[in-house]
């Protein structure tokens, strides 16, 4: 068994997840890069290994119970503890359809990845996280996950009305609080992060920030010390309203 600090990042084959994995590996962690597509995931691992970083691939589809269990078993065979979990995998399926017309299949599919996915992954890896004594969980949320911001007419987030994506991120913030309460006695800190308007496939690469800029806060929260916060929602300017 290795004594190097270990991290798992879901949705790590591109965009924000790739940047987070690279940042954590650059900080000296051994990073498991999770992706549902094996060829894309292995290609991403190859690219970071080419930069001398300690990364490896694990196949994981956060929307599939069996896939998540297999991933936890795979990692568990190699490690005695997991120090960092970044629940990054996320989707948005429809940017145009109004709430009253959005199909339930799209709503359910969005929740399976954005809300139920982090629950599945956190539950499956909880034994390894508890074994670390001082683990960190970072859930990649959005300003759209804040009921305060989406109802504030002075906030840009109030101009967006995506039923499935927005409500799934609100749910994720509540999930963050639940796990933070349960895991605090194990010295596991659980926080949600709003990365900003990042250029990713999610928004057609129309964001203002690079993935590297968007990853900075997630990396910082993944590496907070024992005096750091838990059960919070954070953006680049500090704590965000729920």
XYZ file of N, CA and C in Angstrom, residues 43-178:
408
model
N -6.677 8.384 -22.781
C -5.955 9.403 -23.544
C -5.615 10.603 -22.662
N -6.551 10.985 -21.795
C -6.304 12.096 -20.873
C -5.193 11.745 -19.886
N -5.221 10.512 -19.394
C -4.164 10.054 -18.487
C -2.811 10.099 -19.188
N -2.788 9.636 -20.408
C -1.540 9.620 -21.185
C -0.968 11.026 -21.332
N -1.851 11.993 -21.566
C -1.387 13.373 -21.766
C -0.764 13.942 -20.492
N -1.353 13.639 -19.338
C -0.805 14.157 -18.084
C 0.433 13.384 -17.646
N 0.430 12.089 -17.923
C 1.643 11.326 -17.620
C 2.827 11.833 -18.439
N 2.525 12.302 -19.642
C 3.567 12.863 -20.496
C 4.189 14.111 -19.896
N 3.480 14.726 -18.950
C 4.007 15.902 -18.244
C 4.649 15.497 -16.922
N 4.784 14.194 -16.712
C 5.447 13.700 -15.510
C 4.557 13.629 -14.293
N 3.244 13.631 -14.480
C 2.314 13.633 -13.349
C 1.852 12.217 -13.003
N 1.581 12.005 -11.712
C 1.183 10.704 -11.197
C -0.332 10.570 -11.285
N -0.805 10.045 -12.409
C -2.241 9.883 -12.632
C -2.511 8.501 -13.211
N -3.723 8.019 -12.991
C -4.141 6.770 -13.616
C -5.645 6.787 -13.823
N -6.093 5.901 -14.677
C -7.484 5.899 -15.110
C -8.326 4.907 -14.315
N -9.559 5.307 -14.024
C -10.548 4.359 -13.516
C -11.859 4.628 -14.247
N -12.440 3.581 -14.769
C -13.705 3.712 -15.496
C -14.842 3.864 -14.493
N -15.619 4.922 -14.652
C -16.744 5.151 -13.743
C -17.810 5.990 -14.429
N -19.010 5.451 -14.484
C -20.188 6.174 -14.964
C -21.011 6.495 -13.727
N -21.018 7.758 -13.325
C -21.643 8.115 -12.044
C -23.150 7.912 -12.044
N -23.738 7.704 -13.227
C -25.180 7.481 -13.317
C -25.539 5.999 -13.234
N -24.535 5.146 -13.050
C -24.757 3.703 -13.060
C -24.258 3.076 -11.765
N -25.165 2.471 -11.016
C -24.823 1.885 -9.714
C -23.683 0.869 -9.819
N -23.797 -0.043 -10.773
C -22.809 -1.107 -10.908
C -21.443 -0.550 -11.286
N -21.427 0.431 -12.160
C -20.163 1.046 -12.576
C -19.465 1.710 -11.403
N -20.225 2.399 -10.568
C -19.645 3.070 -9.398
C -19.109 2.038 -8.411
N -19.847 0.959 -8.210
C -19.375 -0.102 -7.307
C -18.082 -0.717 -7.813
N -18.021 -0.970 -9.119
C -16.803 -1.550 -9.699
C -15.617 -0.609 -9.532
N -15.857 0.673 -9.730
C -14.784 1.653 -9.584
C -14.266 1.678 -8.148
N -15.181 1.627 -7.191
C -14.778 1.629 -5.781
C -13.980 0.370 -5.451
N -14.377 -0.759 -6.025
C -13.642 -2.001 -5.803
C -12.253 -1.925 -6.427
N -12.176 -1.364 -7.626
C -10.889 -1.235 -8.315
C -9.923 -0.388 -7.500
N -10.392 0.768 -7.064
C -9.543 1.660 -6.281
C -9.216 1.039 -4.925
N -10.208 0.382 -4.328
C -10.014 -0.229 -3.018
C -8.985 -1.342 -3.008
N -8.833 -2.023 -4.155
C -7.820 -3.071 -4.254
C -6.409 -2.485 -4.220
N -6.299 -1.219 -4.616
C -4.984 -0.576 -4.719
C -4.637 0.292 -3.502
N -5.671 0.807 -2.841
C -5.445 1.785 -1.776
C -6.036 1.339 -0.450
N -5.460 1.868 0.632
C -6.082 1.665 1.928
C -6.846 2.899 2.383
N -6.702 4.021 1.640
C -7.421 5.252 1.988
C -7.475 6.186 0.785
N -8.550 6.979 0.725
C -8.700 8.013 -0.304
C -8.794 9.355 0.408
N -7.932 10.294 0.040
C -7.836 11.569 0.758
C -8.659 12.692 0.140
N -8.914 12.602 -1.166
C -9.662 13.657 -1.853
C -10.626 13.032 -2.853
N -11.879 13.472 -2.810
C -12.873 13.098 -3.813
C -13.454 14.380 -4.391
N -13.354 14.526 -5.696
C -13.971 15.673 -6.373
C -15.089 15.140 -7.265
N -16.322 15.411 -6.872
C -17.490 15.023 -7.670
C -17.707 16.101 -8.737
N -17.044 15.891 -9.872
C -17.056 16.897 -10.930
C -17.996 16.566 -12.086
N -18.222 15.296 -12.359
C -19.024 14.914 -13.522
C -20.386 15.600 -13.489
N -20.765 16.195 -14.606
C -22.049 16.890 -14.677
C -22.507 17.035 -16.116
N -23.814 17.191 -16.306
C -24.362 17.362 -17.650
C -25.448 18.436 -17.656
N -25.644 19.012 -18.818
C -26.827 19.826 -19.088
C -27.322 19.378 -20.454
N -28.576 18.996 -20.547
C -29.084 18.373 -21.765
C -29.893 19.305 -22.649
N -30.462 20.344 -22.089
C -31.370 21.191 -22.867
C -31.283 22.627 -22.371
N -30.864 23.518 -23.235
C -30.710 24.929 -22.864
C -31.846 25.801 -23.391
N -32.786 25.209 -24.116
C -33.832 26.006 -24.764
C -35.252 25.765 -24.259
N -35.581 24.511 -23.976
C -36.969 24.168 -23.681
C -37.445 24.765 -22.354
N -38.583 25.454 -22.345
C -39.104 26.022 -21.090
C -39.514 24.923 -20.121
N -39.508 25.235 -18.824
C -39.816 24.224 -17.806
C -41.115 23.460 -18.038
N -42.151 24.135 -18.490
C -43.449 23.476 -18.642
C -43.470 22.471 -19.794
N -42.432 22.493 -20.635
C -42.406 21.603 -21.796
C -41.256 20.597 -21.762
N -40.390 20.704 -20.759
C -39.224 19.830 -20.707
C -39.622 18.394 -20.391
N -39.127 17.464 -21.171
C -39.470 16.061 -20.986
C -38.895 15.492 -19.698
N -39.664 14.622 -19.065
C -39.216 14.028 -17.809
C -37.966 13.176 -17.987
N -37.784 12.602 -19.153
C -36.579 11.806 -19.383
C -35.322 12.659 -19.238
N -35.382 13.885 -19.747
C -34.235 14.787 -19.628
C -34.019 15.219 -18.179
N -35.120 15.452 -17.476
C -35.009 15.843 -16.065
C -34.361 14.712 -15.261
N -34.850 13.492 -15.459
C -34.325 12.350 -14.719
C -32.859 12.081 -15.066
N -32.520 12.177 -16.341
C -31.142 11.924 -16.767
C -30.189 12.955 -16.160
N -30.640 14.194 -16.062
C -29.818 15.250 -15.471
C -29.581 14.989 -13.995
N -30.634 14.589 -13.293
C -30.503 14.285 -11.858
C -29.612 13.064 -11.617
N -29.691 12.083 -12.506
C -28.888 10.874 -12.328
C -27.402 11.202 -12.267
N -26.971 12.185 -13.066
C -25.559 12.568 -13.086
C -25.258 13.643 -12.039
N -26.031 14.725 -12.040
C -25.686 15.911 -11.246
C -25.993 15.804 -9.761
N -27.017 15.065 -9.400
C -27.413 14.964 -7.988
C -27.212 13.552 -7.435
N -27.774 12.558 -8.138
C -27.643 11.187 -7.644
C -26.221 10.666 -7.822
N -25.521 11.145 -8.860
C -24.146 10.716 -9.096
C -23.233 10.967 -7.904
N -23.168 12.210 -7.417
C -22.334 12.473 -6.244
C -22.756 11.679 -5.006
N -24.050 11.394 -4.862
C -24.487 10.567 -3.740
C -23.925 9.161 -3.900
N -24.111 8.580 -5.087
C -23.599 7.227 -5.355
C -22.106 7.125 -5.086
N -21.367 8.073 -5.665
C -19.904 8.014 -5.581
C -19.442 8.214 -4.136
N -20.020 9.181 -3.448
C -19.631 9.433 -2.058
C -19.940 8.229 -1.175
N -21.107 7.628 -1.362
C -21.452 6.446 -0.575
C -20.496 5.292 -0.857
N -20.183 5.079 -2.120
C -19.331 3.954 -2.498
C -17.905 4.108 -1.981
N -17.418 5.345 -1.944
C -16.034 5.590 -1.525
C -15.926 6.018 -0.059
N -17.056 6.061 0.652
C -17.041 6.495 2.050
C -16.080 5.679 2.926
N -16.026 4.352 2.788
C -15.088 3.594 3.631
C -13.633 4.024 3.419
N -13.239 4.257 2.169
C -11.867 4.693 1.887
C -11.629 6.111 2.390
N -12.638 6.964 2.291
C -12.511 8.344 2.771
C -12.406 8.373 4.300
N -13.194 7.554 4.969
C -13.129 7.490 6.432
C -11.779 6.959 6.899
N -11.202 6.067 6.125
C -9.906 5.489 6.484
C -8.782 6.512 6.405
N -9.014 7.605 5.680
C -7.974 8.627 5.521
C -7.876 9.541 6.741
N -8.902 9.563 7.576
C -8.968 10.402 8.785
C -9.193 11.881 8.487
N -8.596 12.390 7.420
C -8.708 13.832 7.150
C -9.033 14.087 5.676
N -10.013 13.365 5.153
C -10.340 13.464 3.734
C -11.108 14.748 3.411
N -11.120 15.064 2.121
C -11.835 16.232 1.619
C -12.727 15.806 0.453
N -13.972 16.287 0.465
C -14.891 16.053 -0.652
C -15.293 17.411 -1.211
N -15.142 17.565 -2.513
C -15.527 18.800 -3.190
C -16.584 18.457 -4.232
N -17.747 19.068 -4.111
C -18.828 18.890 -5.080
C -18.888 20.097 -5.999
N -18.758 19.852 -7.293
C -18.783 20.956 -8.259
C -20.220 21.381 -8.518
N -20.569 22.522 -7.954
C -21.928 23.024 -8.061
C -21.984 24.174 -9.077
N -22.835 25.130 -8.840
C -23.033 26.263 -9.739
C -23.748 27.358 -8.976
N -23.572 28.593 -9.409
C -24.349 29.680 -8.837
C -25.833 29.447 -9.023
N -26.185 28.637 -10.034
C -27.583 28.293 -10.259
C -28.110 27.367 -9.170
N -27.201 26.820 -8.358
C -27.624 25.977 -7.248
C -28.015 26.766 -6.011
N -27.907 28.094 -6.094
C -28.257 28.956 -4.968
C -29.655 29.534 -5.156
N -30.580 29.150 -4.282
C -31.933 29.714 -4.349
C -31.896 31.225 -4.142
N -30.949 31.689 -3.333
C -30.819 33.129 -3.097
C -30.460 33.858 -4.385
N -29.474 33.334 -5.106
C -29.003 34.015 -6.308
C -29.997 33.933 -7.468
N -30.659 32.787 -7.635
C -31.559 32.667 -8.788
C -32.867 33.436 -8.576
N -33.098 33.901 -7.335
C -34.288 34.718 -7.078
C -33.940 36.186 -6.829
N -32.665 36.524 -6.972
C -32.205 37.897 -6.789
C -32.155 38.594 -8.152
N -33.034 39.569 -8.407
C -33.074 40.208 -9.727
C -31.787 40.943 -10.098
N -30.921 41.218 -9.129
C -29.649 41.883 -9.433
C -28.554 40.877 -9.799
N -28.861 39.591 -9.667
C -27.871 38.558 -9.969
C -28.044 38.035 -11.385
N -26.916 37.827 -12.057
C -26.942 37.266 -13.406
C -27.594 35.892 -13.415
N -27.447 35.160 -12.301
C -28.005 33.805 -12.245
C -29.537 33.812 -12.300
N -30.161 34.927 -11.946
C -31.626 34.982 -11.972
C -32.171 35.062 -13.394
N -31.295 35.324 -14.361
C -31.731 35.437 -15.760
C -31.756 34.079 -16.462
N -31.266 33.054 -15.782
C -31.211 31.709 -16.380
C -32.322 30.860 -15.787
N -33.059 30.155 -16.649
C -34.175 29.342 -16.153
C -34.125 27.950 -16.773
N -33.214 27.134 -16.251
C -33.053 25.762 -16.721
C -33.597 24.822 -15.651
N -34.778 24.290 -15.872
C -35.449 23.494 -14.846
C -34.583 22.346 -14.328
N -34.112 21.494 -15.217
C -33.399 20.292 -14.784
C -32.041 20.620 -14.188
N -31.235 21.380 -14.902
C -29.880 21.660 -14.440
C -29.885 22.450 -13.135
N -30.667 23.534 -13.103
C -30.697 24.385 -11.917
C -31.160 23.618 -10.686
N -32.275 22.921 -10.807
C -32.810 22.222 -9.636
C -31.887 21.082 -9.207
N -31.176 20.474 -10.156
C -30.245 19.403 -9.785
C -29.076 19.951 -8.984
N -28.660 21.187 -9.279
C -27.557 21.793 -8.526
C -28.035 22.297 -7.160
N -29.282 22.743 -7.075
C -29.854 23.073 -5.763
C -29.858 21.813 -4.896
N -30.275 20.700 -5.496
C -30.277 19.430 -4.775
C -28.864 19.044 -4.351
N -27.887 19.248 -5.235
C -26.502 18.907 -4.906
C -26.002 19.702 -3.712
N -26.393 20.957 -3.614
C -25.980 21.758 -2.456
C -26.556 21.182 -1.162
N -27.797 20.716 -1.215
C -28.399 20.089 -0.036
C -27.699 18.770 0.291
N -27.322 18.028 -0.750
C -26.567 16.786 -0.569
C -25.241 17.079 0.135
N -24.603 18.165 -0.253
C -23.327 18.572 0.349
C -23.472 18.776 1.849
N -24.530 19.472 2.246
C -24.764 19.739 3.667
C -25.004 18.437 4.428
N -25.776 17.532 3.833
C -26.076 16.264 4.510
C -24.815 15.454 4.782
